[in-house]
Short mmCIF file of C-alpha atoms in Angstrom, two decimals:
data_model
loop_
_atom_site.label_atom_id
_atom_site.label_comp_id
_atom_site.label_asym_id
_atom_site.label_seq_id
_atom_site.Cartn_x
_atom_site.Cartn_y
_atom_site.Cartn_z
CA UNK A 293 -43.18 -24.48 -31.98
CA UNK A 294 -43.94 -21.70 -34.60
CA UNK A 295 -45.17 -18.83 -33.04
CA UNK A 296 -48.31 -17.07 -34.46
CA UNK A 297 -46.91 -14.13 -35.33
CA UNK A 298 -44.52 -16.73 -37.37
CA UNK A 299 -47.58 -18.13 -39.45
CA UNK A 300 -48.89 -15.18 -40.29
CA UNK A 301 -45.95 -13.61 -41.82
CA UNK A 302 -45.74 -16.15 -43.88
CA UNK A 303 -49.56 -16.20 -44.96
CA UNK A 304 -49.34 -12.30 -45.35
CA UNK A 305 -46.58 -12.85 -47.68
CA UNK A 306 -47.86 -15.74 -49.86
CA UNK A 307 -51.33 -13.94 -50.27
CA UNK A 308 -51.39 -9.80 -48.72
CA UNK A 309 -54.71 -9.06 -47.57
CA UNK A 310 -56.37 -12.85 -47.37
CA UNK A 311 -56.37 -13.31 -43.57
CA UNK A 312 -58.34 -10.95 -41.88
CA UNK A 313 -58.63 -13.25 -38.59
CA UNK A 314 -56.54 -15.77 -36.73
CA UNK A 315 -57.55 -17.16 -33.02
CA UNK A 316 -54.84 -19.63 -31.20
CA UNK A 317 -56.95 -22.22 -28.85
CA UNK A 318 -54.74 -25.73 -27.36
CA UNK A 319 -51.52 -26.03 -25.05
CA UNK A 320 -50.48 -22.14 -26.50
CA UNK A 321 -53.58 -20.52 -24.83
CA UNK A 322 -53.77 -22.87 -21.80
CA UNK A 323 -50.40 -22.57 -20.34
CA UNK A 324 -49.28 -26.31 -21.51
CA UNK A 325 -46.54 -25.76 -24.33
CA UNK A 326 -44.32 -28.93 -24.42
CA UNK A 327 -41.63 -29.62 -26.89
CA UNK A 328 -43.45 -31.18 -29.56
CA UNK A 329 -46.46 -29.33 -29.02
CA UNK A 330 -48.10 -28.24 -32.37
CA UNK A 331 -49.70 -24.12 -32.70
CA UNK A 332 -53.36 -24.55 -32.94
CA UNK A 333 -55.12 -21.77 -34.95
CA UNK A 334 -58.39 -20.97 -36.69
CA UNK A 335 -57.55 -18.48 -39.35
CA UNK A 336 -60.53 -16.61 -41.24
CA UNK A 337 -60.01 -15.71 -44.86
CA UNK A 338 -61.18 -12.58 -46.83
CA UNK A 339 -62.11 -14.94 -50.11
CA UNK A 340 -61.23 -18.66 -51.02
CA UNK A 341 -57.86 -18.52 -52.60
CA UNK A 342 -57.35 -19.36 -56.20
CA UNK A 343 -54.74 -21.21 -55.13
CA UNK A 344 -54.58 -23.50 -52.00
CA UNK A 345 -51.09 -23.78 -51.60
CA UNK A 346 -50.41 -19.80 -50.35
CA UNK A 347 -52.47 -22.38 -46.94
CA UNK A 348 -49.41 -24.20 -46.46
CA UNK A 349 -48.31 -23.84 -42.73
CA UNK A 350 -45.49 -25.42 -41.48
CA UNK A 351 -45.47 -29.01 -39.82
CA UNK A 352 -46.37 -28.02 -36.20
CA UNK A 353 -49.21 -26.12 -37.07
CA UNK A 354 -52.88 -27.11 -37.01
CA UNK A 355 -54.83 -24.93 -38.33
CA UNK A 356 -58.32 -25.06 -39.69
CA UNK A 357 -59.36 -22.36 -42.71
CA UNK A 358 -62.65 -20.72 -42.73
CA UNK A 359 -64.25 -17.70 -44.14
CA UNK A 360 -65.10 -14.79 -42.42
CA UNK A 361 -68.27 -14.86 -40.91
CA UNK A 362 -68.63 -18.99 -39.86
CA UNK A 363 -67.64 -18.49 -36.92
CA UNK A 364 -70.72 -16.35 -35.54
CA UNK A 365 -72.85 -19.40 -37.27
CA UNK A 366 -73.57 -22.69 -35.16
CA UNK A 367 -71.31 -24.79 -35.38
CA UNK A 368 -73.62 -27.40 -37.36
CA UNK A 369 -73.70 -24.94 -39.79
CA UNK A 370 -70.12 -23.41 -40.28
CA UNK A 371 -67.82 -25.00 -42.86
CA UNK A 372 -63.94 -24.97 -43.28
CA UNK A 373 -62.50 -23.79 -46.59
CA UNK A 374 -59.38 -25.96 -45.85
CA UNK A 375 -57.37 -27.51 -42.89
CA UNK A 376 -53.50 -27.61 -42.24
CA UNK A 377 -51.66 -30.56 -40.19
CA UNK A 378 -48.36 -32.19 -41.01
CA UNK A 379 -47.06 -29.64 -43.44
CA UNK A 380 -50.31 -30.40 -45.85
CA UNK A 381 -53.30 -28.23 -46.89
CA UNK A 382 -56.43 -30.24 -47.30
CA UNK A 383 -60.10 -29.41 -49.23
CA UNK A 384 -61.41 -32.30 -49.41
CA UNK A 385 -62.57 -32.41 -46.51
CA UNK A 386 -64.14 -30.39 -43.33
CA UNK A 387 -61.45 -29.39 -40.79
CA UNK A 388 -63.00 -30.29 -37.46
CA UNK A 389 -65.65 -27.84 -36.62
CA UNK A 390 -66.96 -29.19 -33.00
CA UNK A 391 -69.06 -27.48 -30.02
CA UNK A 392 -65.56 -27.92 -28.09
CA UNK A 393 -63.83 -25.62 -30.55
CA UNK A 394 -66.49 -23.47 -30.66
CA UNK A 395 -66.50 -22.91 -26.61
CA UNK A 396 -62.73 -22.78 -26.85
CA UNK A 397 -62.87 -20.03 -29.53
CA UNK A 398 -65.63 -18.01 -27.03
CA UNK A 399 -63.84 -18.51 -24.00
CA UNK A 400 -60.43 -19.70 -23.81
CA UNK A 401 -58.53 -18.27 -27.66
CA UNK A 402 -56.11 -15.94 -27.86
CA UNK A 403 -56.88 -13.40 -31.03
CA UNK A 404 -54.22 -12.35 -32.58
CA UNK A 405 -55.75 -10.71 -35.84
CA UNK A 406 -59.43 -9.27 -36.13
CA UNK A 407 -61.98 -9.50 -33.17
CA UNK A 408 -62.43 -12.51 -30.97
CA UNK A 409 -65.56 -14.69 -32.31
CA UNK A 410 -68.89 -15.05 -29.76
CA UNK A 411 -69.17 -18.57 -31.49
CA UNK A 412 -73.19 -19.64 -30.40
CA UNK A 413 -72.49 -22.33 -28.32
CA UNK A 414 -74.28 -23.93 -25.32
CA UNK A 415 -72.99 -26.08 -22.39
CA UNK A 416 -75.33 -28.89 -23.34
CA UNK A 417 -73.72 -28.98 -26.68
CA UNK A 418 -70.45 -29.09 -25.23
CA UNK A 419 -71.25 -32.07 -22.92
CA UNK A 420 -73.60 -33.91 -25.44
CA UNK A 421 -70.46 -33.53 -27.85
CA UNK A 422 -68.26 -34.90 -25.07
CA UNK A 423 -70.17 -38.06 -24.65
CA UNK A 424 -70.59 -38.91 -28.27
CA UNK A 425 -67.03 -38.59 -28.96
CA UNK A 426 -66.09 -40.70 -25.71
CA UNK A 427 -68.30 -43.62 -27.34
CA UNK A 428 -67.57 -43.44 -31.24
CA UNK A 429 -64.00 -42.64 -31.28
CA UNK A 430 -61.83 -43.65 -27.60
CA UNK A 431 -64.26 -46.30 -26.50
CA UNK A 432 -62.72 -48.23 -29.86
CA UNK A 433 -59.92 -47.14 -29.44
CA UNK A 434 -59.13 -47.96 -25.79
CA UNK A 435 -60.54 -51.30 -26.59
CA UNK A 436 -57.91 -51.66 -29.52
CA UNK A 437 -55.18 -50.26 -27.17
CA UNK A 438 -56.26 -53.09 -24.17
CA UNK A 439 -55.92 -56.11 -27.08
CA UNK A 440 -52.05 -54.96 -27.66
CA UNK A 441 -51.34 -54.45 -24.24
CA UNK A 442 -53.02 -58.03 -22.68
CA UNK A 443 -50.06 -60.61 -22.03
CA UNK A 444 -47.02 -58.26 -22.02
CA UNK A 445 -44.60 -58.38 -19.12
CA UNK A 446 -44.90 -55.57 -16.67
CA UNK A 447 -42.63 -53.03 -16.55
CA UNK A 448 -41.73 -53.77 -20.21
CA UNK A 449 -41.18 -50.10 -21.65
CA UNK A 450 -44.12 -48.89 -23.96
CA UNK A 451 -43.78 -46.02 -26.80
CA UNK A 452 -44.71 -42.87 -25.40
CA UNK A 453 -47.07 -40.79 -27.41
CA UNK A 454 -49.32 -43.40 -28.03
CA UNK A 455 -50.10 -43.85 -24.11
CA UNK A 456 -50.29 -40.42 -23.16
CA UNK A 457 -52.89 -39.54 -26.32
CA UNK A 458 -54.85 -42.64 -24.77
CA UNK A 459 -54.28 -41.19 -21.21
CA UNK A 460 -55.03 -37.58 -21.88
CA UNK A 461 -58.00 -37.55 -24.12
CA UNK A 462 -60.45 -39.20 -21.92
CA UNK A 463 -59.61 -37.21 -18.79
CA UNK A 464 -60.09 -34.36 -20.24
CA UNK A 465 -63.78 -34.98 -21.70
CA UNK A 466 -64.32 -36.75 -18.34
CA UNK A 467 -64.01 -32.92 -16.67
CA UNK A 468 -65.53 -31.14 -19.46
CA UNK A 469 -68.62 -33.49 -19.03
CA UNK A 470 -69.01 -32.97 -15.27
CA UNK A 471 -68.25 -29.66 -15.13
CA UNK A 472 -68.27 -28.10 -18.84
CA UNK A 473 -64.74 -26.66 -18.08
CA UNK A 474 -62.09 -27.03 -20.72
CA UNK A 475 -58.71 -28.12 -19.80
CA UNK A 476 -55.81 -29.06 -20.55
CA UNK A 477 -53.90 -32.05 -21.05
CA UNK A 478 -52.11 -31.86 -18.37
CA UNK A 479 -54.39 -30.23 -15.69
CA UNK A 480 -56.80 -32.96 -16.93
CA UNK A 481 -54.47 -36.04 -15.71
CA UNK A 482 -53.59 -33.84 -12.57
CA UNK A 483 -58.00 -34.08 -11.68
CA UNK A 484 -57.83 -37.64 -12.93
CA UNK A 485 -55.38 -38.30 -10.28
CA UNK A 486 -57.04 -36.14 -7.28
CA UNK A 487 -60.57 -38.12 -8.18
CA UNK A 488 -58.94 -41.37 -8.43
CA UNK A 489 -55.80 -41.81 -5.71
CA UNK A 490 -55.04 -45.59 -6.55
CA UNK A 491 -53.80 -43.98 -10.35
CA UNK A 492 -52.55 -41.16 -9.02
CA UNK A 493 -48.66 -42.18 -9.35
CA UNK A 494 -48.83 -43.39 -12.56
CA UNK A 495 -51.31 -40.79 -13.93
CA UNK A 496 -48.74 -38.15 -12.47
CA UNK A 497 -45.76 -39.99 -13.87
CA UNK A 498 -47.51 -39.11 -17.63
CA UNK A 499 -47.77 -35.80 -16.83
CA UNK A 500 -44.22 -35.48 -15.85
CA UNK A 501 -43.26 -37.42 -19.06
CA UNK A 502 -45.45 -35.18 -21.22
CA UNK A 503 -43.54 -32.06 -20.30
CA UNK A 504 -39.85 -34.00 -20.07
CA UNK A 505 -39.55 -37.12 -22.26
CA UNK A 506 -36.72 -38.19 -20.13
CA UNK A 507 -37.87 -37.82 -16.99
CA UNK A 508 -39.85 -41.05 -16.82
CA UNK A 509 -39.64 -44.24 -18.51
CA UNK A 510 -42.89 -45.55 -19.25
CA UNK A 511 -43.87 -48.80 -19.15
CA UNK A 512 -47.05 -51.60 -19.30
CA UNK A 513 -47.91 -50.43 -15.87
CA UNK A 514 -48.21 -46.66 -17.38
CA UNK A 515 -50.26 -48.24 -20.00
CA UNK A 516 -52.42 -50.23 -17.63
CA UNK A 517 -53.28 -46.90 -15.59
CA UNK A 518 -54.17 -45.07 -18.70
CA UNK A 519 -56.71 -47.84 -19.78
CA UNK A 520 -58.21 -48.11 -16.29
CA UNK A 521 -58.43 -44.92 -16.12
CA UNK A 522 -60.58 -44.62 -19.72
CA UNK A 523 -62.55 -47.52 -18.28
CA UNK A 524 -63.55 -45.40 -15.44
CA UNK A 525 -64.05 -42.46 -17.71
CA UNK A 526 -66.40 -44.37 -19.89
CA UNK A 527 -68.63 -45.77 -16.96
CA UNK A 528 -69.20 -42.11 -15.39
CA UNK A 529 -70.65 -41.46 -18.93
#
């Protein structure tokens, strides 16, 4: 994974003087590096660039451009002057300014440049962020992932980062909801499996193929675990 101090060589060089603040949040800052985990960074910017493409970060970075001064703005209000993923720079766009973000920026980022944002940021919005998200975007989606699963054999392997984003993602707003904690992946399949015992092996089983793709082969059953588990997610609310 490219290191911070990686990215912002390379920004420094493209453009001297233009980032004047970068803050890691994800796996980096929450002890849950894998090998194809990506850096996530908010960088804050001096001035919009004439040119975008001095924004270019590598491919494993995710990184959302602002100016300076959004970040002590509600989030509601803040805007993104571009956002990085896959090796592209996009403006057409806003990068993905949540209430999550926001409470990872206060409490959980690392700051590697300038002075760590006090992003305004309640609890309530956190959970009330939480809940909408669970409903417009993994409710669908678990749904979608339940149709392509129905009627295969168990045991029959399955493709591996498709599960675990469907296993992961829900867990973890499931804690943040009940407790307004942010975790990680990980950690968040680990409480999944303490709360719910009858998932536990399988729910553990992603965790261990998260941090070793070879450890574990995953299969229908995996699959079957991780949509339980969202439907359980979903009904706590």
């Amino acid at each position: 994974m490219t290191s911070a101090d990686e990215l912002l060589a390379q920004l420094d060089s493209a453009a001297p003087g233009l980032v004047v603040g970068a803050h890691v949040v994800g796996s980096a800052v929450m002890d849950d590096v894998v090998a194809d985990s990506d850096l996530d960074v908010v960088i804050e910017l001096a001035h919009v660039p004439a040119d975008l493409s001095v924004l270019m970060a590598p491919v494993d970075v995710d990184v959302i451009y602002v100016l300076a001064g959004e970040l002590v703005k509600p989030v509601s209000s803040a805007s993104t002057v571009a956002w990085g993923r896959d090796g592209k720079v996009d403006a057409s766009s806003q990068g993905d300014l949540t209430p999550v973000l926001w409470e990872q920026l206060r409490t959980l980022s690392s700051t590697v440049r300038g002075t760590r944002p006090a992003c305004p940021v309640t609890r309530e919005d956190v959970v009330a962020h939480c809940r909408e998200n669970l409903r417009s975007y993994w409710e669908p989606l678990l749904q979608q992932a339940d149709r392509v699963l129905t009627n295969r054999e168990e045991h029959r392997p399955v493709f591996r980062e498709p599960l675990l984003w469907i296993a992961f993602g829900p867990a973890r707003l499931w804690h943040t909801i009940r407790t307004g904690e942010i975790v990680s992946k990980s950690r968040a399949a680990e409480l999944a499996a303490a709360r719910w015992p009858d998932l536990a092996p399988l729910l553990l089983d992603l965790v261990a193929a998260r941090r070793d793709p070879s450890s574990v082969e995953l299969t229908v059953d995996h699959g079957a675990a991780a949509l339980e588990l969202g439907k359980r997610v979903l009904a706590a609310g």
